[in-house]
Each structure stands twice: as structure tokens, then as C-alpha cells.
CSV table of C-alpha atoms and ligand atoms in Angstrom, one decimal:
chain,number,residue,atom,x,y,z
A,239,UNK,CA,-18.3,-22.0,-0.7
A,240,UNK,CA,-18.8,-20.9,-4.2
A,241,UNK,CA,-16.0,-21.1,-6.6
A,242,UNK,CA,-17.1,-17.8,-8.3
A,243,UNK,CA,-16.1,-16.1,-5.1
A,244,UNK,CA,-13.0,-16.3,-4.6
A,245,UNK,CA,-11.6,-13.6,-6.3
A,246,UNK,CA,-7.2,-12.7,-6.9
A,247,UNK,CA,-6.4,-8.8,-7.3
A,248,UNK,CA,-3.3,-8.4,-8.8
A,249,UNK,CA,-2.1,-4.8,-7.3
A,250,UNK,CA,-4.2,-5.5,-4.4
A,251,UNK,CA,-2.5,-2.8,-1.9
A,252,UNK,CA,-2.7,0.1,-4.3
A,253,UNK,CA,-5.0,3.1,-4.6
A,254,UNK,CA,-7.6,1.3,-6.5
A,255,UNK,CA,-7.1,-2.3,-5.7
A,256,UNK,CA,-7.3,-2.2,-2.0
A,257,UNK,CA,-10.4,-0.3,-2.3
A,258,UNK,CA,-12.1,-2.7,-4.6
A,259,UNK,CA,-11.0,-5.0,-2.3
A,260,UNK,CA,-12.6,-3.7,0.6
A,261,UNK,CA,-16.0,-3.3,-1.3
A,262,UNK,CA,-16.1,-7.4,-2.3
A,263,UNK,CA,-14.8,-8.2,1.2
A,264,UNK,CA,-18.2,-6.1,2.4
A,265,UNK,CA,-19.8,-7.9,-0.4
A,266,UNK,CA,-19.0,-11.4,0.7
A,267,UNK,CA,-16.4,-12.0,-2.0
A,268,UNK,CA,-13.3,-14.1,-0.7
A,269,UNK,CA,-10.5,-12.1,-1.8
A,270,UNK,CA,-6.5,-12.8,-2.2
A,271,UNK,CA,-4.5,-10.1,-3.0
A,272,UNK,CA,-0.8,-9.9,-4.7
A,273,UNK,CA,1.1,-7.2,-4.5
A,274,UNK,CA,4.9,-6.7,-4.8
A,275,UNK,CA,4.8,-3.3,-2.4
A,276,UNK,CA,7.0,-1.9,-5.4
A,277,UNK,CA,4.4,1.8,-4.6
A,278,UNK,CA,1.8,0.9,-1.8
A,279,UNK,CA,2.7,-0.9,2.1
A,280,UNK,CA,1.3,-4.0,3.5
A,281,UNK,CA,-0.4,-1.7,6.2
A,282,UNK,CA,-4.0,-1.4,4.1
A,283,UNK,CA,-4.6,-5.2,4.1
A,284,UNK,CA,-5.3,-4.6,8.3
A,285,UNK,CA,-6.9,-1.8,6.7
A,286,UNK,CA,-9.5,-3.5,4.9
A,287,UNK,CA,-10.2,-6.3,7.3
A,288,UNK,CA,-10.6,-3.6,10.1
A,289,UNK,CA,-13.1,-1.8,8.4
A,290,UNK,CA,-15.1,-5.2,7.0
A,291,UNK,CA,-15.1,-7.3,9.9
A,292,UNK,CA,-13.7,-10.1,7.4
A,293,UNK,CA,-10.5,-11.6,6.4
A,294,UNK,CA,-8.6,-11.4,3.3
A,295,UNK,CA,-5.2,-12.8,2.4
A,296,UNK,CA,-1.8,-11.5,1.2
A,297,UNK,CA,0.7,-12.4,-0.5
A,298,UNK,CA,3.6,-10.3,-1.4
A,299,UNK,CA,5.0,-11.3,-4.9
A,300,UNK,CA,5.6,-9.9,-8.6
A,301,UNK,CA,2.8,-10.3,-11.6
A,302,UNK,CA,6.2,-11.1,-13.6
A,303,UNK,CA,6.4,-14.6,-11.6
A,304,UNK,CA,4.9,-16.8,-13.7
A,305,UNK,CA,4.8,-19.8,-10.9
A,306,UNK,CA,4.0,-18.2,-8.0
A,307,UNK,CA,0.7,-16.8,-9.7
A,308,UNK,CA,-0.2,-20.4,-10.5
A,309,UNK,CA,0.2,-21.4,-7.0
A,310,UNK,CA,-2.2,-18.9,-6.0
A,311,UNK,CA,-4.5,-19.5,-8.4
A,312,UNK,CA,-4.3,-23.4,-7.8
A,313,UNK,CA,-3.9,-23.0,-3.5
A,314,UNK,CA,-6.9,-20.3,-3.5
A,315,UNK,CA,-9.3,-21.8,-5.8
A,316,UNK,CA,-9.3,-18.7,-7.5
A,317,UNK,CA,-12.9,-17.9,-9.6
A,318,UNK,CA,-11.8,-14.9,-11.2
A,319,UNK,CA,-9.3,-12.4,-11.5
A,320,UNK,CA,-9.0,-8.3,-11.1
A,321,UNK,CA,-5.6,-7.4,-12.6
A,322,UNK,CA,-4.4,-4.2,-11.1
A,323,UNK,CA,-0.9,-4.7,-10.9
A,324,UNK,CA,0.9,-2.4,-12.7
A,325,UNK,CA,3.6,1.1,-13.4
A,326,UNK,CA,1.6,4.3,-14.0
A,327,UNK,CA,3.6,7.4,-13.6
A,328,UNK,CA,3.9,8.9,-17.3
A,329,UNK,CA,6.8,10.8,-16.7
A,330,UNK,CA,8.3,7.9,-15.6
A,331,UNK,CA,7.4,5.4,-18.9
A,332,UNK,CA,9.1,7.9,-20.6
A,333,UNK,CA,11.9,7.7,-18.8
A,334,UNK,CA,12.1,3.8,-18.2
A,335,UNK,CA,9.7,2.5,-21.2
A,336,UNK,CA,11.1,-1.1,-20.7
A,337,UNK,CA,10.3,-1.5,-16.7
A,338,UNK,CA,6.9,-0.3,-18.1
A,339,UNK,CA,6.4,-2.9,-21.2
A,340,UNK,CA,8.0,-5.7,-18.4
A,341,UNK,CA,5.6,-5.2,-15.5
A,342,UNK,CA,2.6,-3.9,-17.4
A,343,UNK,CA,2.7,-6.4,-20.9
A,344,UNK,CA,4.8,-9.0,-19.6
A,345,UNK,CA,3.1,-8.7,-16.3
A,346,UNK,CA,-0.6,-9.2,-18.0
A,347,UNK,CA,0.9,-12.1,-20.7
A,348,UNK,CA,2.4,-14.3,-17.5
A,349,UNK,CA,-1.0,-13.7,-15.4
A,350,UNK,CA,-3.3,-14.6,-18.7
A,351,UNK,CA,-0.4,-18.0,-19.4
A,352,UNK,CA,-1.3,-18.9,-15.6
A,353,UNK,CA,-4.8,-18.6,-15.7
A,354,UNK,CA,-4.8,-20.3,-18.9
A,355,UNK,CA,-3.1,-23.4,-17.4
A,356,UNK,CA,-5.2,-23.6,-14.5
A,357,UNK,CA,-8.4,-23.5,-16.5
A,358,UNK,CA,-9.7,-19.6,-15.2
A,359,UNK,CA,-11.2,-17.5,-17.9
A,360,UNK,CA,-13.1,-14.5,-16.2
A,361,UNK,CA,-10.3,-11.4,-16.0
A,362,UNK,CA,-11.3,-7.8,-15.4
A,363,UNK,CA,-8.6,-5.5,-15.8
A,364,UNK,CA,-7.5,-2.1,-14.8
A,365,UNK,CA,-7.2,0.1,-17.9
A,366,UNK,CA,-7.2,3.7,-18.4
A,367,UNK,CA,-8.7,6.7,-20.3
A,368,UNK,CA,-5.2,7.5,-21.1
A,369,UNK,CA,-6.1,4.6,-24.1
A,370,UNK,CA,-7.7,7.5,-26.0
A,371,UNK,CA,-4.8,9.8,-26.3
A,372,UNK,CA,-5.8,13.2,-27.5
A,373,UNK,CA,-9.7,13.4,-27.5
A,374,UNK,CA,-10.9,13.9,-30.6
A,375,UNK,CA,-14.5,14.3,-29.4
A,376,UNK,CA,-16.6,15.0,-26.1
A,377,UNK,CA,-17.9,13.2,-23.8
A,378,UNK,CA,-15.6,10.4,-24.6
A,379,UNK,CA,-16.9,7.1,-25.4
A,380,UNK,CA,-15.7,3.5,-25.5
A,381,UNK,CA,-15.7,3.7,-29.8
A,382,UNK,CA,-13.3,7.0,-29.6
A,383,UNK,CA,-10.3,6.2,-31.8
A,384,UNK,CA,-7.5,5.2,-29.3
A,385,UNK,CA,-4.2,6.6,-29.7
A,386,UNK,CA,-2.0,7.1,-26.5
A,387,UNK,CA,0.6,9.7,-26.4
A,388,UNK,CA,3.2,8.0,-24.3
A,389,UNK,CA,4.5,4.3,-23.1
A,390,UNK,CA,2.3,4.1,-19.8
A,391,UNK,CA,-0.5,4.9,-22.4
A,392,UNK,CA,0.8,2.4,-24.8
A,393,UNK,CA,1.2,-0.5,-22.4
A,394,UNK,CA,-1.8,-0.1,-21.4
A,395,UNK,CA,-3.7,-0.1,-25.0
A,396,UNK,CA,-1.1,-3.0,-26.2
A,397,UNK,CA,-2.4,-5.1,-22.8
A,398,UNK,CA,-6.0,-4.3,-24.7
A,399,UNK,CA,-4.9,-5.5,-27.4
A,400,UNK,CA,-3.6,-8.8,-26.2
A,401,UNK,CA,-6.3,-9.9,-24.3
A,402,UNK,CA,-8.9,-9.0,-27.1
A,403,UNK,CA,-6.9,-11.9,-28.8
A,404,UNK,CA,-7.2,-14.4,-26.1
A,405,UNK,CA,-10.9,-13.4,-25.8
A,406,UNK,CA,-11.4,-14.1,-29.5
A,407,UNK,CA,-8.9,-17.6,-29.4
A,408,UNK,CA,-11.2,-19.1,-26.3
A,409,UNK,CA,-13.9,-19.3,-24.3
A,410,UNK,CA,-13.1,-16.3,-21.9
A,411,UNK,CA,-14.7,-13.2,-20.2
A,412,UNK,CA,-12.3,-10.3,-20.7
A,413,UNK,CA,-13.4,-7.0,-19.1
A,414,UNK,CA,-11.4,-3.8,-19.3
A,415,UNK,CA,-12.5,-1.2,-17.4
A,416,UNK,CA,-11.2,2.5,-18.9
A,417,UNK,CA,-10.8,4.5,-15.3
A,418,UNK,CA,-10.7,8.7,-15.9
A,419,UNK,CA,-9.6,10.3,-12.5
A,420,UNK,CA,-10.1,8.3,-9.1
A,421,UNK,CA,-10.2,10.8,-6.1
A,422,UNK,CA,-10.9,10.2,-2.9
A,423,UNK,CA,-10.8,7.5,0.3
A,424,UNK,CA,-13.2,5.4,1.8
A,425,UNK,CA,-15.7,7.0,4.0
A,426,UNK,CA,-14.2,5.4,7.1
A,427,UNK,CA,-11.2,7.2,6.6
A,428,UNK,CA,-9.0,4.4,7.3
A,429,UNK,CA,-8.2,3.7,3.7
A,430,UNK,CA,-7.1,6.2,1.0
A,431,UNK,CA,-4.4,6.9,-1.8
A,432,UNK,CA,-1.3,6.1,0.1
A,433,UNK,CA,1.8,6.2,-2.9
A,434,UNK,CA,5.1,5.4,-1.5
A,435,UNK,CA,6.6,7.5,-4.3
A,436,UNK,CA,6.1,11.0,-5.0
A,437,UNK,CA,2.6,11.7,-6.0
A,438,UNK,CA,2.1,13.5,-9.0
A,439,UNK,CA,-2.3,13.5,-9.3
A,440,UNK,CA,-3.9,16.5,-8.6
A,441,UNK,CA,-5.7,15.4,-5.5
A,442,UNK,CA,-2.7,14.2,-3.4
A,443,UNK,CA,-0.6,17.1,-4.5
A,444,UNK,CA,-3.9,19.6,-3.2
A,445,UNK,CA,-4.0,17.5,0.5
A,446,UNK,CA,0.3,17.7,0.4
A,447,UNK,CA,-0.7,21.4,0.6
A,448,UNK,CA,-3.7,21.0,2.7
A,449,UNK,CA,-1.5,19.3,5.4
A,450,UNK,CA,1.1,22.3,5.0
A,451,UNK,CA,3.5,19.1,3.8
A,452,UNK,CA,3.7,21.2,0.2
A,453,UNK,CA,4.0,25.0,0.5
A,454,UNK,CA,2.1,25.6,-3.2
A,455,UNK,CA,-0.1,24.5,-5.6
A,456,UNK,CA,1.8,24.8,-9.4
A,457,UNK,CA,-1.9,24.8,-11.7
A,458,UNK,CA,-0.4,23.7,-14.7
A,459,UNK,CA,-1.8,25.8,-17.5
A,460,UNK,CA,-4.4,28.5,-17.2
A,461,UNK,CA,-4.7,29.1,-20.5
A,462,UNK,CA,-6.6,25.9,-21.9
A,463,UNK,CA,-9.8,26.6,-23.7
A,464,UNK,CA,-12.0,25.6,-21.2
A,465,UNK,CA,-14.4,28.0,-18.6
A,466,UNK,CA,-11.8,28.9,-16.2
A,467,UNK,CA,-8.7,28.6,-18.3
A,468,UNK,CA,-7.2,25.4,-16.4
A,469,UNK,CA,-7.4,21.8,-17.1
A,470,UNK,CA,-11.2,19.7,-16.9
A,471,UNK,CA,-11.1,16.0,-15.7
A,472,UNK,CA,-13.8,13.5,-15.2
A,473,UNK,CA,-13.0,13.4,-11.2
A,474,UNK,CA,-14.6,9.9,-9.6
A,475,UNK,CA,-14.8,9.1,-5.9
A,476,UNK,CA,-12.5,5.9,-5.5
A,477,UNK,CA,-15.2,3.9,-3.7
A,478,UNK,CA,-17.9,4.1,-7.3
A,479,UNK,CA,-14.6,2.9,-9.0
A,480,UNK,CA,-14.5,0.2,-7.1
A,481,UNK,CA,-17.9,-0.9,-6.8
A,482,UNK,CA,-17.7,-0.6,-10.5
A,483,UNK,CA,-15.5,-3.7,-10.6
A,484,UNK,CA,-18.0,-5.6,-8.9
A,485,UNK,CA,-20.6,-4.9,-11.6
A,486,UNK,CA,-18.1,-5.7,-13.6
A,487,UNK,CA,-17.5,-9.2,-12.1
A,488,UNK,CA,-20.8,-10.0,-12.2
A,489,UNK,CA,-21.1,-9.0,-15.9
A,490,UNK,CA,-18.1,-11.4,-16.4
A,491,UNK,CA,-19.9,-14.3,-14.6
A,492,UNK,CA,-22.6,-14.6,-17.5
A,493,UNK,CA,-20.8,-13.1,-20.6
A,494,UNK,CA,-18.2,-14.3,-22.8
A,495,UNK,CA,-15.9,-12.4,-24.9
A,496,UNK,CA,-13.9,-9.0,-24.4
A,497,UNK,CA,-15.5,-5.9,-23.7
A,498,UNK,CA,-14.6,-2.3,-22.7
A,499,UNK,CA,-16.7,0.2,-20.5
A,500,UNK,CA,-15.6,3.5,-19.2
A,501,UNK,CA,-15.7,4.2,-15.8
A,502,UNK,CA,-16.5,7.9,-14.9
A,503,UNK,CA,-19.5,10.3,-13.9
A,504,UNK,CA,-19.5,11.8,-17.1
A,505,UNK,CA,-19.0,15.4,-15.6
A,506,UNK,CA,-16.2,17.4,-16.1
A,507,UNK,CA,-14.4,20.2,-13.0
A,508,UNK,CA,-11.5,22.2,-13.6
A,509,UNK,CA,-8.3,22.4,-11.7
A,510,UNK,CA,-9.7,25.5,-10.0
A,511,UNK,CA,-12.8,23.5,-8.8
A,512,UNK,CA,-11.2,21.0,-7.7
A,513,UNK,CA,-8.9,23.4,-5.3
A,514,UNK,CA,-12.1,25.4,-4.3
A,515,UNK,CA,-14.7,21.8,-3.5
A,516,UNK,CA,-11.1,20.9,-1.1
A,517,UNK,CA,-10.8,24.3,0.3
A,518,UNK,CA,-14.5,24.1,1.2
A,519,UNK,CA,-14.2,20.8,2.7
A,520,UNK,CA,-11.1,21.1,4.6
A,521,UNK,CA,-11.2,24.1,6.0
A,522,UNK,CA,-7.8,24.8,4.6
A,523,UNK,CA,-6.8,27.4,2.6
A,524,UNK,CA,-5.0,26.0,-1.0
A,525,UNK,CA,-1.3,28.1,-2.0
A,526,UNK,CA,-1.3,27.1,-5.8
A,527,UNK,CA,0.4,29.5,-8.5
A,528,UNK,CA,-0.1,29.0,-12.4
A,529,UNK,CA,3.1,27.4,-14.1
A,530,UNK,CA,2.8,26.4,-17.8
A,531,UNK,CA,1.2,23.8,-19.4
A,532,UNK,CA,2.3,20.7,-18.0
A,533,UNK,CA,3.7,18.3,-21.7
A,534,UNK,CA,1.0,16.1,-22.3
A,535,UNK,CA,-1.6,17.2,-20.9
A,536,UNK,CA,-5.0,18.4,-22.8
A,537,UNK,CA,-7.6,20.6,-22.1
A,538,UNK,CA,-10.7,18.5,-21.0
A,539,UNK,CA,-11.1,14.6,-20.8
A,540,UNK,CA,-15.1,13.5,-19.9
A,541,UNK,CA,-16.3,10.0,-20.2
A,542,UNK,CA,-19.5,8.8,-21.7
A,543,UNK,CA,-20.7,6.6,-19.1
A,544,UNK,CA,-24.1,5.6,-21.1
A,545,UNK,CA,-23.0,1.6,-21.9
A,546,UNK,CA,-21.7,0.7,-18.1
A,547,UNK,CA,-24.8,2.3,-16.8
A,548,UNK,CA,-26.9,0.1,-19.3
A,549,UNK,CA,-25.0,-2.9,-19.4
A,550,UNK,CA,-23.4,-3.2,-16.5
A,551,UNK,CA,-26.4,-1.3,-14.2
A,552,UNK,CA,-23.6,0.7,-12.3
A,553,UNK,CA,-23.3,4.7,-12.0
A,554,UNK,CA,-21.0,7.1,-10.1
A,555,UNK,CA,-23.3,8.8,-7.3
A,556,UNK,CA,-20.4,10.2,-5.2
A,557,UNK,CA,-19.8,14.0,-5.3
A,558,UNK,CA,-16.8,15.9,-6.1
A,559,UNK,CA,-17.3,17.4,-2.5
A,560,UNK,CA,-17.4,13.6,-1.0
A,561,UNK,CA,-14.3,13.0,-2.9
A,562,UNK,CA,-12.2,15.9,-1.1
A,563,UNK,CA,-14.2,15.5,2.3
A,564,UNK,CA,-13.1,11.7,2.4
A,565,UNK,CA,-9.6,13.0,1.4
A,566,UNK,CA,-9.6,15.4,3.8
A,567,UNK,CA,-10.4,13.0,6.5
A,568,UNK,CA,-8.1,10.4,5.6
A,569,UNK,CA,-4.8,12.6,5.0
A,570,UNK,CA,-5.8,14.1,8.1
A,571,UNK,CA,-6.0,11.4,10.7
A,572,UNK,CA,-2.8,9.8,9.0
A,573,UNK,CA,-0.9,12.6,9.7
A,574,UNK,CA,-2.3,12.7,13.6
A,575,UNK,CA,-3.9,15.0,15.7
A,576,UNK,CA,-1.9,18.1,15.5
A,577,UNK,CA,-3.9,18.6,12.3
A,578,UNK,CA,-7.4,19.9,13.4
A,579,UNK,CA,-10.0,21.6,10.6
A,580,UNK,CA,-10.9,24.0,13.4
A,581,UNK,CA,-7.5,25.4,13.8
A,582,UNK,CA,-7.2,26.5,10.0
A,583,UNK,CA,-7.4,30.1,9.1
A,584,UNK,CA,-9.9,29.2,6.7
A,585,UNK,CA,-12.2,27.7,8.7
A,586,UNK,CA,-12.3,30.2,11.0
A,587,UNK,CA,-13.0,32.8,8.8
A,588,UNK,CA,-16.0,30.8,7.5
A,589,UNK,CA,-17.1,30.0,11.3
A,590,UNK,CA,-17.3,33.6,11.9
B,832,UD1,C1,-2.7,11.4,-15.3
B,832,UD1,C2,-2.0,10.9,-16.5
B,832,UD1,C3,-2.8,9.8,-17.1
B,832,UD1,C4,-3.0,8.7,-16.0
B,832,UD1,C5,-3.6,9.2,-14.8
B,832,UD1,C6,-3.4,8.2,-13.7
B,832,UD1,C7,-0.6,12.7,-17.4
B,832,UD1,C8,-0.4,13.6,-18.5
B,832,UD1,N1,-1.7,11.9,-17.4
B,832,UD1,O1,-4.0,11.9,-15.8
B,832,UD1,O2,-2.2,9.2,-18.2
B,832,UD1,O3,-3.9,7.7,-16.5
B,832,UD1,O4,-2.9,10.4,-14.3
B,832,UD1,O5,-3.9,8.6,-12.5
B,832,UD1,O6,0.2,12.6,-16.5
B,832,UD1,N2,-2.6,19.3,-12.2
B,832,UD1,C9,-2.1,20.5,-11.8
B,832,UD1,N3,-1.1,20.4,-10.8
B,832,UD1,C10,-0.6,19.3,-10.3
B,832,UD1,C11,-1.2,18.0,-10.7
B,832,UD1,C12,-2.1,18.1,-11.7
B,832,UD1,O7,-2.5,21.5,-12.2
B,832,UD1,O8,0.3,19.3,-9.4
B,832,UD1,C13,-3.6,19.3,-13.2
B,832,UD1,C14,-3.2,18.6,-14.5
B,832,UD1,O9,-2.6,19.6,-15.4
B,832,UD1,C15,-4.6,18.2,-15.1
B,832,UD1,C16,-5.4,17.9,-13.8
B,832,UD1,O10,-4.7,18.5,-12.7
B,832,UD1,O11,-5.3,19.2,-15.8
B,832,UD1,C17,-5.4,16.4,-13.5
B,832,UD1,O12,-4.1,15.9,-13.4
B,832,UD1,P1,-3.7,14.4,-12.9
B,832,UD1,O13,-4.4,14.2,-11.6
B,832,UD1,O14,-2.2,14.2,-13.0
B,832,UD1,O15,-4.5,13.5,-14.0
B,832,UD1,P2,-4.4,13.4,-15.6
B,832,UD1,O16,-3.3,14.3,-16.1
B,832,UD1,O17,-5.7,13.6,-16.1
């Protein structure tokens, strides 16, 4: 067995982790995945060995813990490492800014200090758009000035920051990857966003409502200077995220250095489009009412995806409508069988 392939994702049961984790178990990747539960459950690691056929590991334990992660790395024969792990409500980095600094800087400075002393220098980590603060152009790409607007932002930018040091002080592969919206499960159904605390993304709050769990929609803003008046994101379907960190691993095998790529599709849908595409593909119809702006929020965010489709040969090719169709289907078949897309009003007013 290759060294190279045996891979450590920090954050491994969340959203994004545990479905990169099921795309490099599928790919033959060996992977070990950390998590300390602190917003995801234990449950998606049966998850992802259901739906591969294969076996991954878990351990349950904190990025902060300094000798655990060098146990892991030592005991697994770890090749590389995909840092998830970390806070990202903003609301709540404003709130808290120091848990956010500990897990999310402290967090990334103990994981580099253990790899460090146990020789491993290829690291791909989980950044975000929110880097680039305010856009001050469109579509946004990896040379826009970055300027966060809040702690979750900054943590994430001063992480950046650190590890484009350690890139320049030794012979390392640092690859952050700057993630717009995920949205979406995998096709299976059996694996999608499951937060243990309150979601506050636009796609779990549209299938809380979907599922009748939510009685309305609040749109915040309809007043933004865009084509329908609400908000415009770059909307990607979890599973190209995901396979995007593969590319990216590969990328990390044969480079050296620190590099940032933007992982989008490059297209921008409103709020409104979003609601409609789930509508569509749920067969549910979507309460929502306009509130006001929500602080911190800007109009439209887009990525220019040109330099990880040249350098690291990936694109998005998921559609917003496979997005809210694998949503559906997973929110669905968690909450059981009393929830049937042929019993929605919706649905049968389309069927007719
Ligand atoms: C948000 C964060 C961003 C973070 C990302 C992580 C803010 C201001 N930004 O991005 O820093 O990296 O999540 O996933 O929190 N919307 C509604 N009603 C809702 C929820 C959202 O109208 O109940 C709208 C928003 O106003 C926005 C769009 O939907 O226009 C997308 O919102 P969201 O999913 O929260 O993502 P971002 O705000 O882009």
C-alpha cells in the first residue's frame, strides 16, 4: 500500500468532509477521519462505508490536541492531510471571536506543528470565499484583494496567512481551496448536510420548510441590485466540491509551495431561484416572506473558476436542479416515510 494514500481529514463528519471522504474512499484513498462531533454525529462514517463498500476509520478527538494528532499521523501512516476541522457560523464569531481564533488558528498551527514533527508536508485546506470580504469586482478571482468582514472571515484569511509562511520556510505543498456555497447531498441519498446546530444556509433553511419542520421562508433583502432584487451566490453541488479536493491532492503530490484556487461553477442564482429550482424538484411548495437585509450580506458573490479548471483539470458539472433534487431526497428519507413528493399540493397541481 502506498504511503500517498492514506489520507487524515480533519472535520471528517461534517458537511463537506464526510463527503470528500466518501469520494477518495470510492477512489481507493485510505482515509482516517477526526472529528470532535462538536456540529456533525458519528452516524455518517456508517454512512460512507455503506455507500462505498469500503472501510474508513474514526476517531473522535479535537484539532486543538496537539498529541493525539501525532498519534494519528504516526499510527496511520498518514500521506497527506485535508484540514476541515473548524467553527463557521458568522453570527456566532461575532459573538465568541476567541472559540473561533482557538479552534480555527490554534486548531490549523497544532495540526501544521504535528505534521511538521512527523515529517508530512502535503496539506489541503478548507478555506472560504468569505476571504474576499466585500467583492470589489465580478466574477471573483483568486488575485481579488481579500478583506473579510468578520472573525469567521478573519480566521479563516489569518490560517492563509500562516500557512503561506510555512510553505515559504520549507519544502511543503499548501493548498487552500476558497469554497463559495456547497448545496446538496450525495446522489445516494444516504449522506447530506446534517448540522447538529441550527442551520442558518439557505438550502437547509428551504428543505426545514420543504419538510413543513419551518413554517416560512424569511428572503433576506429584496432590494439588492441584482435581477430579481434578492441576494446571488455561486451555488455548488457538494459532491464537485469534494471531488475538487481530490484534484487538489493530486496537484499537492507533484507541487511544492502554497497555492489558492476557488472552488465554484462560476454562475451566479438568486435567492428566488434557488426557492423556485427546490420547489420544482420537490414537489413542495416554499412559504418564504421578504425581511430586510440580513448584516453582512452583499448583493452577488461569483467565482472565477478559470485557474482550478486549468491547473488543477477539475470543473463543477452538477446542476442547481441536482443540488435541490439530491437535497430533497436526502431530507426526505431522513425524516421517514410519512413524507411522500406525491402527497404535496404542489405536486399535484403539476401532475394534473
Ligand atoms: C454564509 C456566510 C459565509 C460563509 C458561508 C458558509 C454570512 C453573511 N456569510 O455565506 O461567510 O462562508 O455561509 O457556508 O453569513 N438567505 C436567505 N434566507 C435564509 C438564509 C439565507 O434569504 O434563511 C440568503 C442570504 O441572504 C444570501 C443567500 O441566501 O443572499 C445565501 O446565504 P447563505 O447560505 O447563508 O450563504 P452566504 O451568506 O453566501
Amino acid at each position: 500500500m502506498s504511503r500517498n494514500t492514506n489520507i487524515l481529514l480533519t472535520g471528517g463528519t461534517g458537511y463537506i468532509g464526510s463527503h470528500t471522504a466518501l469520494a477518495l474512499t470510492s477512489r481507493g484513498y485510505n482515509v482516517v477521519l477526526l472529528d470532535n462531533l462538536a456540529n456533525s454525529s458519528a452516524e455518517v462514517v456508517d454512512a460512507v462505508r455503506t455507500i462505498s463498500g469500503r472501510d474508513c476509520t474514526f476517531i473522535e478527538g479535537d484539532i486543538r490536541d496537539g498529541s493525539l494528532l501525532k498519534d494519528v499521523l504516526r499510527k496511520h501512516q498518514i500521506g497527506s492531510v485535508i484540514h476541515f476541522a473548524g467553527l463557521k457560523s458568522v453570527s456566532d464569531s461575532i459573538e465568541d471571536p476567541i472559540s473561533y481564533y482557538s479552534t480555527n488558528v490554534v486548531g490549523t498551527l497544532e495540526l501544521l506543528a504535528a505534521m511538521a514533527s512527523e515529517g508530512i508536508s502535503k496539506l489541503v485546506f478548507s478555506s472560504s470565499a468569505t476571504v474576499y470580504g466585500v467583492p470589489a469586482y465580478l466574477p471573483i478571482d483568486e488575485a481579488h484583494p481579500t478583506s473579510p468582514v468578520n472573525p469567521y472571515g478573519r480566521s479563516k484569511l489569518h490560517c492563509e496567512e500562516i500557512l503561506r509562511d510555512v510553505a515559504a520556510a520549507g519544502d511543503w505543498s499548501i493548498v487552500c481551496l476558497r469554497y463559495f456555497n456547497p448545496a446538496g447531498a450525495h446522489e445516494s441519498a444516504l449522506l447530506g448536510e446534517r448540522p447538529t446546530s441550527r442551520p442558518n444556509n439557505l438550502l437547509p433553511v428551504i428543505s426545514e420548510v420543504a419538510l413543513g419542520q419551518s413554517a416560512t421562508l424569511q428572503v433576506y433583502g429584496n432590494d439588492y441590485d441584482t435581477p430579481d432584487g434578492t441576494g446571488v451566490r455561486d451555488f455548488i453541488h457538494v459532491m464537485d466540491l469534494a471531488e475538487g479536493h481530490e484534484a487538489a491532492l493530486r496537484f499537492a503530490e507533484t507541487s511544492r509551495g502554497f497555492e489558492t484556487f476557488n472552488l465554484g461553477t462560476g454562475q451566479g442564482y438568486s435567492v428566488l431561484e434557488m426557492v423556485q429550482a427546490y420547489e420544482q424538484e420537490s414537489g413542495r411548495s416554499i412559504a418564504r416572506a421578504f425581511s430586510p437585509r440580513r448584516p453582512g450580506d452583499v448583493a452577488s458573490c461569483y467565482a472565477d473558476t478559470s485557474k482550478a479548471s486549468q491547473v488543477l483539470n477539475w470543473q463543477a458539472a452538477r446542476s442547481l436542479h441536482q443540488m435541490c433534487a439530491s437535497s430533497w431526497a436526502n431530507v426526505s428519507a431522513e425524516a421517514g416515510a410519512h413524507v411522500e413528493v406525491s402527497d404535496s399540493p404542489l405536486s399535484k397541481i403539476v401532475d394534473q
